[in-house]
XYZ file of C-alpha atoms in Angstrom:
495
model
C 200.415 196.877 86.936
C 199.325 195.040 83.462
C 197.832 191.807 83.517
C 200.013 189.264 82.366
C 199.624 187.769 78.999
C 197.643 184.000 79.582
C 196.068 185.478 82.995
C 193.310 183.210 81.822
C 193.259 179.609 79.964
C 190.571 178.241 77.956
C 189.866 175.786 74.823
C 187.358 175.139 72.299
C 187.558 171.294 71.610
C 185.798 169.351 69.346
C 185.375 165.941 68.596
C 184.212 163.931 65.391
C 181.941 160.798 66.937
C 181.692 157.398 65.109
C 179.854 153.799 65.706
C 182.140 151.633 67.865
C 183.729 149.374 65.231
C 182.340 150.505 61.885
C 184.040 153.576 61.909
C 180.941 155.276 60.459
C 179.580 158.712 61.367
C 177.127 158.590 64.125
C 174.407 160.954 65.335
C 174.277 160.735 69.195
C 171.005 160.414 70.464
C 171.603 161.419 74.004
C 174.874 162.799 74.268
C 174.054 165.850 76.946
C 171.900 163.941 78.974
C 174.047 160.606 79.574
C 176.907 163.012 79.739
C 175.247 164.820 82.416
C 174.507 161.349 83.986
C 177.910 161.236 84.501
C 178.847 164.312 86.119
C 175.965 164.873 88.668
C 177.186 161.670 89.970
C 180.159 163.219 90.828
C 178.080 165.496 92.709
C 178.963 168.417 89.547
C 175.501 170.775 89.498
C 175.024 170.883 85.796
C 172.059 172.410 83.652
C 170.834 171.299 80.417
C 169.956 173.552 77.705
C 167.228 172.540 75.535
C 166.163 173.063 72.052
C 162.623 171.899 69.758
C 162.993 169.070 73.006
C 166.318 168.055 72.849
C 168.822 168.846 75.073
C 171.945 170.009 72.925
C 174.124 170.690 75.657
C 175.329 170.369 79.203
C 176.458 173.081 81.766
C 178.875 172.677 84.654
C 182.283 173.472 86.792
C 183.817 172.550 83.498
C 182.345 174.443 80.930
C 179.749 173.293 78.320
C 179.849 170.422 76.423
C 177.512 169.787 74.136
C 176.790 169.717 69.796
C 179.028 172.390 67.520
C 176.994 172.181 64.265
C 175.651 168.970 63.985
C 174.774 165.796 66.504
C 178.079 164.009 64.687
C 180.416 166.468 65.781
C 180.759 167.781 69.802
C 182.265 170.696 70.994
C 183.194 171.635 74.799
C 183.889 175.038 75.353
C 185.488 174.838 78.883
C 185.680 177.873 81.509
C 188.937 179.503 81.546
C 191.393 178.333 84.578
C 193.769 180.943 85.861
C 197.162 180.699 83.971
C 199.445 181.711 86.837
C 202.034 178.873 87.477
C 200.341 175.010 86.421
C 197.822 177.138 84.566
C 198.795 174.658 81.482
C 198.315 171.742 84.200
C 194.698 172.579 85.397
C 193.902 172.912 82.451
C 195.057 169.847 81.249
C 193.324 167.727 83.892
C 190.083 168.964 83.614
C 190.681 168.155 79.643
C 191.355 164.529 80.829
C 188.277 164.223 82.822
C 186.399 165.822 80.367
C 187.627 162.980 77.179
C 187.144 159.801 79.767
C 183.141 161.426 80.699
C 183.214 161.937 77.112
C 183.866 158.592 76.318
C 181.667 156.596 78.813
C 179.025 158.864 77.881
C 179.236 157.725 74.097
C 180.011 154.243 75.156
C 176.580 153.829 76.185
C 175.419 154.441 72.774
C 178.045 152.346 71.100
C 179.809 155.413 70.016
C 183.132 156.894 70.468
C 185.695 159.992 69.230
C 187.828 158.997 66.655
C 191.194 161.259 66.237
C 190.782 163.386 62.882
C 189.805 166.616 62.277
C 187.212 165.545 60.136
C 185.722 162.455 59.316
C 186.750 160.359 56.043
C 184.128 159.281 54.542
C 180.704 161.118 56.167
C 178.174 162.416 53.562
C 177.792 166.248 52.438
C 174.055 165.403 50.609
C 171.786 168.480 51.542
C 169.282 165.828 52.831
C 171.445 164.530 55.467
C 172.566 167.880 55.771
C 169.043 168.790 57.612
C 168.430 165.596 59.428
C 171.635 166.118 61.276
C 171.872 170.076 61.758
C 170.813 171.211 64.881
C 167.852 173.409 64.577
C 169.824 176.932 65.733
C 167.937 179.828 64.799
C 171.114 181.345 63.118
C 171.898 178.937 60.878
C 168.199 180.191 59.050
C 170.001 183.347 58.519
C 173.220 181.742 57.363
C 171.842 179.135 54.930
C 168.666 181.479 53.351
C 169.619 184.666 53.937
C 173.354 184.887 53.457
C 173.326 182.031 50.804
C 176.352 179.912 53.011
C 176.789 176.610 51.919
C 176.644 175.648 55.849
C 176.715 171.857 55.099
C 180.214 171.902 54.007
C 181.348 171.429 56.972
C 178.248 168.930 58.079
C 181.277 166.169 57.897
C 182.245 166.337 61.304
C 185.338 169.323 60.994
C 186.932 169.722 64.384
C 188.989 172.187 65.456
C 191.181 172.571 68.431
C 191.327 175.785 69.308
C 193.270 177.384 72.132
C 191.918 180.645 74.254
C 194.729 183.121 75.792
C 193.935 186.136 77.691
C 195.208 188.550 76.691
C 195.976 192.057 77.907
C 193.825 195.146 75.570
C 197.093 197.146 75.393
C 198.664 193.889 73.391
C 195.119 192.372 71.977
C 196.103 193.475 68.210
C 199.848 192.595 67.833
C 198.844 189.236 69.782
C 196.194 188.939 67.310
C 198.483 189.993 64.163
C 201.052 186.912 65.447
C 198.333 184.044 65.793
C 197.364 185.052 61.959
C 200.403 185.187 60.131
C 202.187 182.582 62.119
C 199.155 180.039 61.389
C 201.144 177.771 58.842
C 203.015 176.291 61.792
C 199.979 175.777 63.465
C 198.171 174.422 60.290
C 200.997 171.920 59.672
C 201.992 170.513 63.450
C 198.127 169.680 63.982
C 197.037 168.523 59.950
C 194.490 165.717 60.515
C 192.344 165.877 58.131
C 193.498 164.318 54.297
C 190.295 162.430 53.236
C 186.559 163.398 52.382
C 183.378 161.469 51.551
C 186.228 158.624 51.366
C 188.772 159.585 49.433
C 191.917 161.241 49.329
C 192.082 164.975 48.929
C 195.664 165.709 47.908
C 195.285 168.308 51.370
C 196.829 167.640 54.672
C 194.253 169.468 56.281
C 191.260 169.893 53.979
C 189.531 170.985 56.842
C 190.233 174.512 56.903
C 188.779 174.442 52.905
C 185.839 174.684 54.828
C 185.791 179.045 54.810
C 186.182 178.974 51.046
C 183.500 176.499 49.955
C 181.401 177.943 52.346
C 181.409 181.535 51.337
C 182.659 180.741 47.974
C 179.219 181.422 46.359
C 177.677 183.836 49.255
C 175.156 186.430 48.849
C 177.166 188.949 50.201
C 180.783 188.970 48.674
C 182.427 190.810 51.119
C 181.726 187.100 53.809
C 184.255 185.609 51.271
C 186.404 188.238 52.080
C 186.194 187.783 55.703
C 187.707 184.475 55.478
C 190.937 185.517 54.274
C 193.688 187.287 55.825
C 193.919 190.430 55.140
C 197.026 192.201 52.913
C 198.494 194.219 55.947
C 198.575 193.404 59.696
C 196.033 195.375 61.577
C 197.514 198.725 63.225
C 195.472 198.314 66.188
C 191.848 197.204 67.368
C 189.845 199.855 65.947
C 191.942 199.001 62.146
C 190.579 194.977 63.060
C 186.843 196.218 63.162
C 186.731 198.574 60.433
C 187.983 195.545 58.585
C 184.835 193.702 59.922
C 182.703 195.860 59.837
C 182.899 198.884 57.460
C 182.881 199.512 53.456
C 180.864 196.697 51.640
C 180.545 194.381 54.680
C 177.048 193.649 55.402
C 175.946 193.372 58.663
C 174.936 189.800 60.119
C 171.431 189.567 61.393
C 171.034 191.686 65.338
C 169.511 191.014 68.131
C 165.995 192.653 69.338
C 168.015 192.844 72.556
C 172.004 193.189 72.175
C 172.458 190.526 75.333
C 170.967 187.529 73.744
C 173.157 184.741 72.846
C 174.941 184.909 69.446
C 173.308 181.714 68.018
C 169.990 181.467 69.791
C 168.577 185.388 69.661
C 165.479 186.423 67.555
C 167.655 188.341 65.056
C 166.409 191.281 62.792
C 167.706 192.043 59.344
C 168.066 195.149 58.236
C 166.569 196.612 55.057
C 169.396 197.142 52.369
C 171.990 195.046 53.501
C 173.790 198.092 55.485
C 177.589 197.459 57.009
C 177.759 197.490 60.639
C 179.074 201.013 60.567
C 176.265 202.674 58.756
C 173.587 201.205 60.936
C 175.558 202.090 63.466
C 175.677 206.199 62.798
C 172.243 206.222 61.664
C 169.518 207.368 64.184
C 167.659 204.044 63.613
C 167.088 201.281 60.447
C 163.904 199.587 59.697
C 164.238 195.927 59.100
C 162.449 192.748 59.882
C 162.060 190.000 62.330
C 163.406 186.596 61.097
C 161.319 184.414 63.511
C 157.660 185.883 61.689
C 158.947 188.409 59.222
C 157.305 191.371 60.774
C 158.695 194.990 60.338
C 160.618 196.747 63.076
C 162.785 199.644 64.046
C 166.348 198.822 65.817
C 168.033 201.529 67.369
C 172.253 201.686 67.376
C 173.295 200.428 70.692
C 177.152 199.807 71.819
C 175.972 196.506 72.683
C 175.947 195.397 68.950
C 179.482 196.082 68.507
C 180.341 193.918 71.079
C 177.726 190.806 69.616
C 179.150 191.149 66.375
C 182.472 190.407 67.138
C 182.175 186.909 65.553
C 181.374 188.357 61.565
C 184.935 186.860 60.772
C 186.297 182.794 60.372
C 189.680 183.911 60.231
C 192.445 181.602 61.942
C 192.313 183.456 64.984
C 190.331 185.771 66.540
C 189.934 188.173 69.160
C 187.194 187.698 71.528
C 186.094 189.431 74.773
C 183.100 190.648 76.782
C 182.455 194.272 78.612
C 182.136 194.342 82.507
C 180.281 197.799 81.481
C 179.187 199.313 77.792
C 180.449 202.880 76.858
C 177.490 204.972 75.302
C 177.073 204.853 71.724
C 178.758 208.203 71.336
C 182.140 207.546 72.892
C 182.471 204.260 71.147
C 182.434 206.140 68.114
C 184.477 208.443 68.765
C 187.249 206.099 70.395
C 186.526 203.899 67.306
C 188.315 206.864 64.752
C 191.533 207.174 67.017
C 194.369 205.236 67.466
C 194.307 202.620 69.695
C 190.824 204.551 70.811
C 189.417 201.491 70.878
C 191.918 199.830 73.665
C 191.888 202.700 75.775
C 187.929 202.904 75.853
C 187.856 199.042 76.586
C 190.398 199.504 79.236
C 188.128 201.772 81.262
C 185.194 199.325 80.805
C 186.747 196.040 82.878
C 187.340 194.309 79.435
C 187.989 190.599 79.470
C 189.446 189.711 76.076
C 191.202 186.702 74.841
C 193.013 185.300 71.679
C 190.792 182.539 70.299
C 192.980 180.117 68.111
C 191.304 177.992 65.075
C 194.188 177.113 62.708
C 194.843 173.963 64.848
C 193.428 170.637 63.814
C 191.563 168.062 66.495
C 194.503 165.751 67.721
C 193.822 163.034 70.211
C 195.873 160.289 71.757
C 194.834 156.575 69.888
C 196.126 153.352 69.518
C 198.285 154.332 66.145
C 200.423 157.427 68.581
C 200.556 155.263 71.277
C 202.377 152.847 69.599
C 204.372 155.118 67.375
C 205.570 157.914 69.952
C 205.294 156.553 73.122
C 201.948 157.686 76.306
C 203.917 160.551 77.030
C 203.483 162.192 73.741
C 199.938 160.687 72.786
C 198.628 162.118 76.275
C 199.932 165.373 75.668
C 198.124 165.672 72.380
C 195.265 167.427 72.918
C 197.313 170.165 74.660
C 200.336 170.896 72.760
C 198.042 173.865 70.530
C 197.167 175.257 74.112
C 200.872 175.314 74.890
C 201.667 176.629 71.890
C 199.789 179.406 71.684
C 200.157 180.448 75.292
C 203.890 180.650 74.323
C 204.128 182.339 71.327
C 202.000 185.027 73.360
C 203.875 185.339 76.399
C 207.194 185.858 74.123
C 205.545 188.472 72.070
C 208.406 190.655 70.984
C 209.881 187.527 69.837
C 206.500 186.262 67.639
C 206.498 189.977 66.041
C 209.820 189.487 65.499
C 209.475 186.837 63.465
C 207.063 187.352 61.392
C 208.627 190.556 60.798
C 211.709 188.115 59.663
C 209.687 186.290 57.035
C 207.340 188.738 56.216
C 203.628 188.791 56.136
C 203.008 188.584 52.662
C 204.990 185.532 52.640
C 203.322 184.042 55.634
C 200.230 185.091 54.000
C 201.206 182.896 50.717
C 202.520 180.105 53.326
C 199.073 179.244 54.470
C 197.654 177.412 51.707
C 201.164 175.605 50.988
C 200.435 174.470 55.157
C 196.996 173.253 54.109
C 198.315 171.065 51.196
C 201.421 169.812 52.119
C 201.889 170.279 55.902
C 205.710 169.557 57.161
C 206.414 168.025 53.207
C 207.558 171.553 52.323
C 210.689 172.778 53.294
C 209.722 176.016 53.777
C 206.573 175.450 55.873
C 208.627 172.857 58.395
C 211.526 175.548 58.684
C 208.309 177.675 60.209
C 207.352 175.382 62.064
C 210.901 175.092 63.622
C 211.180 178.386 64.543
C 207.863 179.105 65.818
C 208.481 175.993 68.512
C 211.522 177.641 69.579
C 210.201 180.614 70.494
C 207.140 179.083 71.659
C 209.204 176.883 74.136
C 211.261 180.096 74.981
C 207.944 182.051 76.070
C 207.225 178.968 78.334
C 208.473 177.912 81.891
C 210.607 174.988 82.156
C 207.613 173.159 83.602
C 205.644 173.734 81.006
C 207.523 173.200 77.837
C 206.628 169.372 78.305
C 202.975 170.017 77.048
C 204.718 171.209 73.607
C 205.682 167.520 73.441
C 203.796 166.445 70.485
C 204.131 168.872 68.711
C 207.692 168.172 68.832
C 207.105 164.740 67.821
C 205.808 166.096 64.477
C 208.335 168.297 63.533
C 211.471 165.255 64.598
C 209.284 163.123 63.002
C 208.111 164.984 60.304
C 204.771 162.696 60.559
C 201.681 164.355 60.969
C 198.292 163.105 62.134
C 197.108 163.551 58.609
C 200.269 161.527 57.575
C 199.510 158.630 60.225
C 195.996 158.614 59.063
C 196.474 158.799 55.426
C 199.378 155.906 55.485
C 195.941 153.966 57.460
C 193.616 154.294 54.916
C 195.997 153.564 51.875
C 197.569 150.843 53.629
C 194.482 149.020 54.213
C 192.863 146.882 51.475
C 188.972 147.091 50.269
C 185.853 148.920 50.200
C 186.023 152.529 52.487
C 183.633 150.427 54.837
C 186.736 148.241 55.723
C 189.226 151.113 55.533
C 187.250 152.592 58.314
C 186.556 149.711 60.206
C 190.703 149.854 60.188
C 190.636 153.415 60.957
C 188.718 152.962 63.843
C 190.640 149.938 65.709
C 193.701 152.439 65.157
C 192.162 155.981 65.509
C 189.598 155.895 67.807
C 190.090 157.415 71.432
C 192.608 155.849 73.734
C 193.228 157.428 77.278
C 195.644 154.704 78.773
C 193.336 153.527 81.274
C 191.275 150.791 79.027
């Protein structure tokens, strides 16, 4: 019997944090730790992790929650909850007590989330830049070695991003739906239409954040990885020889394949080989990037699985390996059709669609008033529910991007970025891609689509709300966000 599609729920949530009042970014100083307060007094084991001293996140029943890029900007990734029946509603109550811990935890550093995707008016100076990264060892590779312009996105950009299991038989047509029907996704959760305190003319400038980034990279092929691609992908092996073959250089590896992606004593390898080369070879000199020394990595079937994260499209698929296939029949499986998926299947593969077109969204003062509790509650879910629908009425999602094409839907994305639900076009989308969103869902569940509904009656989105705010309000930016705050910041109903 095949597992069913959503078997497993997750999210990826982050949060911009301010100063209580002012409106102005803020650095937490002890985020993890006062969060962690919290929970153990709930009698919740957690564990901190620590880096250079500082605890940068917080481990529990939960998930993590902890810094994404910077200590203006959290993230909690939170462990999956089974998605049989109420999957949506577990899920959705440990995202409630995860915002109020949130919030008392920042509360006792005069600090709160504030409801936008990215902050208006936080500073992109290269000097603030490094006070305020945290001190990863990737983001040495990223930065010098790739030549990213990392602090692009030092501005607090905060995504919402929804995690469906997924079943390896369906992982690349699931995959090919989340891409192409990313406009609606784009538009229903825009938040984002100012930077360094002005206007952009974008309803979500966040997701400019790829292009600036990689605009100017070393390696021209990471520009490329940021786009989506001309053609769907024919199956899973198609996906990674689009990630990680021709003139795609591979990011820096692990001395041992199970270290964690952003913490691991990477090695670069001499001549800037793809993935796939270093892969066939018999082994590749390179060099540590912790003291520069030389060494010799061998291929290993474990790197294929680390790497799976060398894209920033606006979805991707991610999964882990109960057991690793030897080098050799990965290989081999990789040059078949649907090789890949049939290996995988044989190795107790958990996989999942990870979701990052959609915007942060959080219930405030300004949705409250406007649409009512029951749709400012919902908020933070309505990408989860989404997704999980579009997915679980699959035939249907093919079907329609089949219906308006993938070039077009390719085209579509940018026009989603600018203008959200102002073009005709886009809204129509987003019409149709609730409908068969809310068909994929039980009747129990359609309620968590209920903001999203909102948006598209209303044709208001949070970057509409926020930008009618900020124009609205008289003065200096300091007193714009001062207003933006009394409106924006996070409201649970229970203050």
């Amino acid at each position: 019997m095949q597992e069913a599609v959503g078997r497993k729920l997750g999210l990826e949530m982050e949060m911009a944090v301010v100063r209580r009042g002012s409106g102005a970014s803020h650095a937490t100083a002890r985020y993890p730790v006062t969060l962690a307060d919290i929970k153990r007094a709930r009698g919740e084991d957690i564990r901190l992790t620590v880096l250079q001293g500082r605890a940068v996140s917080a481990s529990g029943p939960l998930g993590t929650s902890g810094f994404d890029n910077g200590y203006n900007l959290l993230e909690t990734a939170f462990a999956p909850v089974p998605g049989s029946a109420g999957g949506l509603d577990r899920l959705a109550q440990a995202v409630q007590v995860e915002l109020r811990d949130v919030r008392d935890a920042l509360a006792q550093e005069d600090a709160a989330v504030l409801n936008v995707a990215e902050h208006p008016a936080s500073t992109l100076d290269p000097d603030h830049y490094l006070r305020i990264r945290l001190p990863r060892p990737i983001y040495a590779e990223l930065v010098g070695h790739r030549g990213w312009l990392h602090r692009a996105g030092i501005d607090a950009k905060a995504q919402n991003g929804p995690c469906t299991a997924v079943p390896i038989a369906d992982a690349a047509r699931a995959l090919n739906a989340v891409l192409a029907l990313a406009p609606a996704s784009i538009a229903l959760f825009a938040n984002s239409p100012l930077q360094d305190g002005r206007a952009t003319g974008l309803k979500e400038n966040r997701l400019m954040l790829w292009d600036r980034m990689f605009r100017h990279a070393r390696f021209a092929a990471d520009h490329r990885l940021q786009q989506l691609p001309e053609r769907p992908f024919q199956d899973l092996g198609d996906y990674f020889r689009w990630m990680y073959t021709g003139d795609t250089v591979s990011r820096g590896l692990p001395l041992d394949p199970d270290e964690a992606y952003k913490s691991a004593t990477s090695v670069y390898l001499d001549g800037h080989p793809s993935l796939d080369r270093f892969l066939r070879s018999p082994s590749w000199p390179g060099r540590r990037v912790d003291n520069g020394e030389p060494v010799m990595l061998r291929p290993h079937a474990g790197y294929f699985e680390y790497s799976q994260f060398a894209n920033f499209l606006d979805a991707r698929f991610r999964y882990r390996l109960d057991a690793r296939p030897p080098l050799a029949d990965l290989l081999a499986a990789w040059g078949r059709p649907g090789g890949i998926e049939e290996l995988y299947a044989g190795m107790g593969v958990d996989g999942y669609i990870e979701g990052r077109a959609p915007g942060a969204v959080f219930p405030d003062r300004q949705l409250f008033e406007e649409a009512g509790a029951g749709v400012a509650m919902r908020a933070p879910m309505a990408a989860s529910a989404l997704q999980l629908g579009l997915l679980r009425n699959l035939d249907a999602a093919a079907a329609l991007v089949r219906d308006w094409g993938w070039a077009e839907l390719r085209r579509m994305r940018q026009v989603a970025v600018r203008a959200a639900l102002d073009d005709g076009g886009v809204r129509a989308l987003a019409g149709e891609v609730l409908a068969v969103a809310r068909a994929g869902l039980d009747a129990a569940d359609r309620h968590w689509l209920g903001y999203a509904d909102y948006v598209l009656e209303s044709g208001l989105t949070g970057a509409d709300r926020l930008l009618a705010l900020w124009q609205a309000t008289a003065g200096s930016v300091d007193g714009k966000l001062r207003a933006v705050y009394a409106w924006r910041s996070l409201r649970l109903g229970d203050e």
